[in-house]
Amino acid sequence: MTNQLARRVYETCHLTGRFLLRSGQVSEEYFDKYLFEGQPDLLREVAEAMVALLPGCDVLAGMEMGGIPLATVMSQLTGLPTVFVRKHAKEYGTNKAAEGGPVTGRRVVLIEDVVTTGGALLASCRQLRSIGAQVETVVCAIDREQGGRENLAAEALQLRSALTRRDLEASLMS
């Protein structure tokens, strides 16, 4: 199952060229997650694979912007409530970094599309923890295997990935 899903995701969203990543790194390949997130059947399959990785939790927290479609579908599959985490708190209205229901005192799992170094996740985790969320796990669609797992572990966060870069590349060999 993982191999078939990996192949479909790779064929749908793998691009080559020169790409500047959020981490500041330059890559010759890019996984454009919006290409699979925009396809309902494939989005659902990826979300189902991610649901299988969830620990016990109270709330899913979809990271702006690519984690939001995944968290929304995962919420539909599990019945868990979802909050939507902004990169920066709004400077108007509610001034919230996490939109939706409450997270204080709740076990929250961060949901992300692609993890490279984990920088955005670390910042969001700190924000959520500062308002009382209990965050210990990140579940992602694709781990690029470029240090994210280690960087998250340094902040007591476990990374669970539906697919890794290695899975995606290995799917081409079969």
CSV table of C-alpha atoms in Angstrom, one decimal:
chain,number,residue,atom,x,y,z
A,1,MET,CA,0.0,0.0,0.0
A,2,THR,CA,2.8,2.5,1.0
A,3,ASN,CA,4.6,1.7,-2.3
A,4,GLN,CA,1.5,2.3,-4.5
A,5,LEU,CA,0.7,5.5,-2.6
A,6,ALA,CA,4.3,6.7,-2.8
A,7,ARG,CA,4.3,6.2,-6.5
A,8,ARG,CA,1.1,8.1,-7.1
A,9,VAL,CA,2.2,11.0,-4.9
A,10,TYR,CA,5.7,11.1,-6.6
A,11,GLU,CA,4.2,11.0,-10.1
A,12,THR,CA,1.7,13.7,-9.1
A,13,CYS,CA,3.8,16.2,-7.2
A,14,HIS,CA,7.5,15.7,-7.9
A,15,LEU,CA,9.1,18.6,-9.9
A,16,THR,CA,12.6,19.2,-11.0
A,17,GLY,CA,14.4,22.5,-11.5
A,18,ARG,CA,15.8,24.9,-9.0
A,19,PHE,CA,13.7,25.6,-5.9
A,20,LEU,CA,14.2,27.8,-2.9
A,21,LEU,CA,12.8,26.0,0.1
A,22,ARG,CA,11.3,27.7,3.2
A,23,SER,CA,14.3,26.5,5.2
A,24,GLY,CA,16.5,28.7,2.9
A,25,GLN,CA,18.0,25.6,1.2
A,26,VAL,CA,18.1,25.3,-2.5
A,27,SER,CA,16.9,22.0,-4.0
A,28,GLU,CA,16.9,20.5,-7.5
A,29,GLU,CA,13.7,18.8,-6.7
A,30,TYR,CA,10.4,19.9,-5.1
A,31,PHE,CA,7.4,18.0,-3.9
A,32,ASP,CA,4.5,20.4,-4.7
A,33,LYS,CA,2.0,19.1,-2.2
A,34,TYR,CA,-0.8,21.2,-3.6
A,35,LEU,CA,-0.8,19.0,-6.7
A,36,PHE,CA,-1.9,16.0,-4.6
A,37,GLU,CA,-3.9,18.0,-2.1
A,38,GLY,CA,-6.0,19.3,-5.0
A,39,GLN,CA,-7.0,15.8,-6.1
A,40,PRO,CA,-9.8,14.6,-3.7
A,41,ASP,CA,-9.0,10.8,-4.1
A,42,LEU,CA,-5.3,11.2,-3.6
A,43,LEU,CA,-5.8,13.7,-0.7
A,44,ARG,CA,-8.1,11.2,1.0
A,45,GLU,CA,-5.6,8.4,0.6
A,46,VAL,CA,-2.7,10.4,2.0
A,47,ALA,CA,-5.0,11.6,4.9
A,48,GLU,CA,-6.0,7.9,5.6
A,49,ALA,CA,-2.3,6.9,5.8
A,50,MET,CA,-1.7,9.8,8.2
A,51,VAL,CA,-4.7,8.9,10.4
A,52,ALA,CA,-3.1,5.5,10.9
A,53,LEU,CA,-0.1,7.3,12.5
A,54,LEU,CA,-2.1,9.4,15.1
A,55,PRO,CA,-1.4,8.8,18.7
A,56,GLY,CA,-4.2,9.4,21.2
A,57,CYS,CA,-5.1,13.1,21.0
A,58,ASP,CA,-7.9,15.6,21.4
A,59,VAL,CA,-7.3,18.0,18.6
A,60,LEU,CA,-5.6,18.1,15.2
A,61,ALA,CA,-3.8,21.3,14.3
A,62,GLY,CA,-3.4,22.0,10.6
A,63,MET,CA,-0.4,24.1,9.7
A,64,GLU,CA,-0.9,27.0,7.4
A,65,MET,CA,-1.3,26.4,4.5
A,66,GLY,CA,-0.6,22.9,3.3
A,67,GLY,CA,-1.5,21.2,6.5
A,68,ILE,CA,-5.0,22.6,6.5
A,69,PRO,CA,-6.5,20.4,3.8
A,70,LEU,CA,-4.9,17.3,5.3
A,71,ALA,CA,-6.1,18.1,8.9
A,72,THR,CA,-9.6,18.8,7.6
A,73,VAL,CA,-9.9,15.5,5.8
A,74,MET,CA,-8.3,13.7,8.8
A,75,SER,CA,-10.9,15.4,11.0
A,76,GLN,CA,-13.7,14.1,8.8
A,77,LEU,CA,-12.2,10.6,9.0
A,78,THR,CA,-11.7,10.6,12.8
A,79,GLY,CA,-14.3,13.0,14.2
A,80,LEU,CA,-11.5,14.9,15.9
A,81,PRO,CA,-11.8,18.7,16.0
A,82,THR,CA,-9.4,20.7,14.1
A,83,VAL,CA,-7.7,24.1,14.6
A,84,PHE,CA,-5.9,26.0,11.9
A,85,VAL,CA,-2.4,27.3,12.9
A,86,ARG,CA,-1.2,30.5,11.4
A,87,LYS,CA,2.5,31.2,10.8
A,88,HIS,CA,1.9,34.5,12.6
A,89,ALA,CA,-1.0,35.5,14.9
A,90,LYS,CA,-3.5,37.9,13.3
A,91,GLU,CA,-2.9,41.5,14.2
A,92,TYR,CA,-6.7,42.2,14.1
A,93,GLY,CA,-9.9,40.5,15.2
A,94,THR,CA,-9.1,37.7,17.7
A,95,ASN,CA,-5.3,38.0,17.4
A,96,LYS,CA,-5.1,34.2,17.5
A,97,ALA,CA,-2.3,32.0,16.2
A,98,ALA,CA,-4.6,29.0,16.2
A,99,GLU,CA,-8.1,29.5,14.8
A,100,GLY,CA,-11.0,27.2,15.8
A,101,GLY,CA,-11.7,25.6,19.1
A,102,PRO,CA,-9.7,25.6,22.3
A,103,VAL,CA,-6.3,23.9,22.7
A,104,THR,CA,-5.4,24.8,26.3
A,105,GLY,CA,-4.9,21.6,28.3
A,106,ARG,CA,-5.6,19.4,25.2
A,107,ARG,CA,-3.4,16.9,23.5
A,108,VAL,CA,-2.7,18.5,20.1
A,109,VAL,CA,-1.1,16.8,17.1
A,110,LEU,CA,0.4,19.1,14.5
A,111,ILE,CA,-0.5,18.2,10.9
A,112,GLU,CA,1.9,19.2,8.2
A,113,ASP,CA,2.3,18.4,4.5
A,114,VAL,CA,6.0,18.4,3.8
A,115,VAL,CA,8.8,18.5,6.5
A,116,THR,CA,12.3,19.6,5.5
A,117,THR,CA,14.1,21.1,8.6
A,118,GLY,CA,11.0,21.5,10.7
A,119,GLY,CA,11.5,25.3,11.3
A,120,ALA,CA,7.9,26.3,10.8
A,121,LEU,CA,6.7,23.4,13.0
A,122,LEU,CA,9.0,24.4,15.8
A,123,ALA,CA,7.8,28.0,15.8
A,124,SER,CA,4.1,26.8,15.8
A,125,CYS,CA,4.7,24.3,18.5
A,126,ARG,CA,6.2,27.0,20.7
A,127,GLN,CA,3.2,29.2,20.1
A,128,LEU,CA,0.7,26.4,20.9
A,129,ARG,CA,2.6,25.3,24.0
A,130,SER,CA,2.7,28.9,25.2
A,131,ILE,CA,-1.1,28.9,25.3
A,132,GLY,CA,-1.3,25.6,27.1
A,133,ALA,CA,-1.5,23.0,24.4
A,134,GLN,CA,0.2,19.6,25.0
A,135,VAL,CA,2.1,19.0,21.8
A,136,GLU,CA,4.3,16.0,21.5
A,137,THR,CA,3.7,14.6,18.0
A,138,VAL,CA,3.8,15.9,14.4
A,139,VAL,CA,2.2,13.8,11.6
A,140,CYS,CA,3.2,14.7,8.1
A,141,ALA,CA,2.5,13.5,4.6
A,142,ILE,CA,6.1,13.7,3.4
A,143,ASP,CA,9.4,13.8,5.3
A,144,ARG,CA,12.1,15.0,3.0
A,145,GLU,CA,14.6,13.5,5.4
A,146,GLN,CA,16.7,16.7,5.6
A,147,GLY,CA,17.0,17.1,9.4
A,148,GLY,CA,13.4,17.8,10.4
A,149,ARG,CA,13.1,14.6,12.5
A,150,GLU,CA,16.2,15.4,14.4
A,151,ASN,CA,15.4,19.1,14.9
A,152,LEU,CA,11.9,18.3,16.1
A,153,ALA,CA,13.3,15.6,18.5
A,154,ALA,CA,15.5,18.2,20.1
A,155,GLU,CA,12.3,20.0,21.1
A,156,ALA,CA,10.6,16.8,22.4
A,157,LEU,CA,8.5,16.4,19.3
A,158,GLN,CA,8.1,13.0,17.6
A,159,LEU,CA,7.8,13.1,13.8
A,160,ARG,CA,5.6,10.4,12.2
A,161,SER,CA,5.5,10.5,8.4
A,162,ALA,CA,3.1,8.7,6.0
A,163,LEU,CA,5.8,8.9,3.3
A,164,THR,CA,9.5,9.7,3.2
A,165,ARG,CA,11.7,10.8,0.4
A,166,ARG,CA,13.2,7.3,0.4
A,167,ASP,CA,9.7,5.8,0.0
A,168,LEU,CA,9.0,8.1,-2.9
A,169,GLU,CA,12.2,7.3,-4.7
A,170,ALA,CA,12.0,3.6,-4.0
A,171,SER,CA,8.5,3.5,-5.5
A,172,LEU,CA,10.0,4.3,-8.9
A,173,MET,CA,12.1,1.2,-8.7
A,174,SER,CA,9.2,-1.2,-8.5
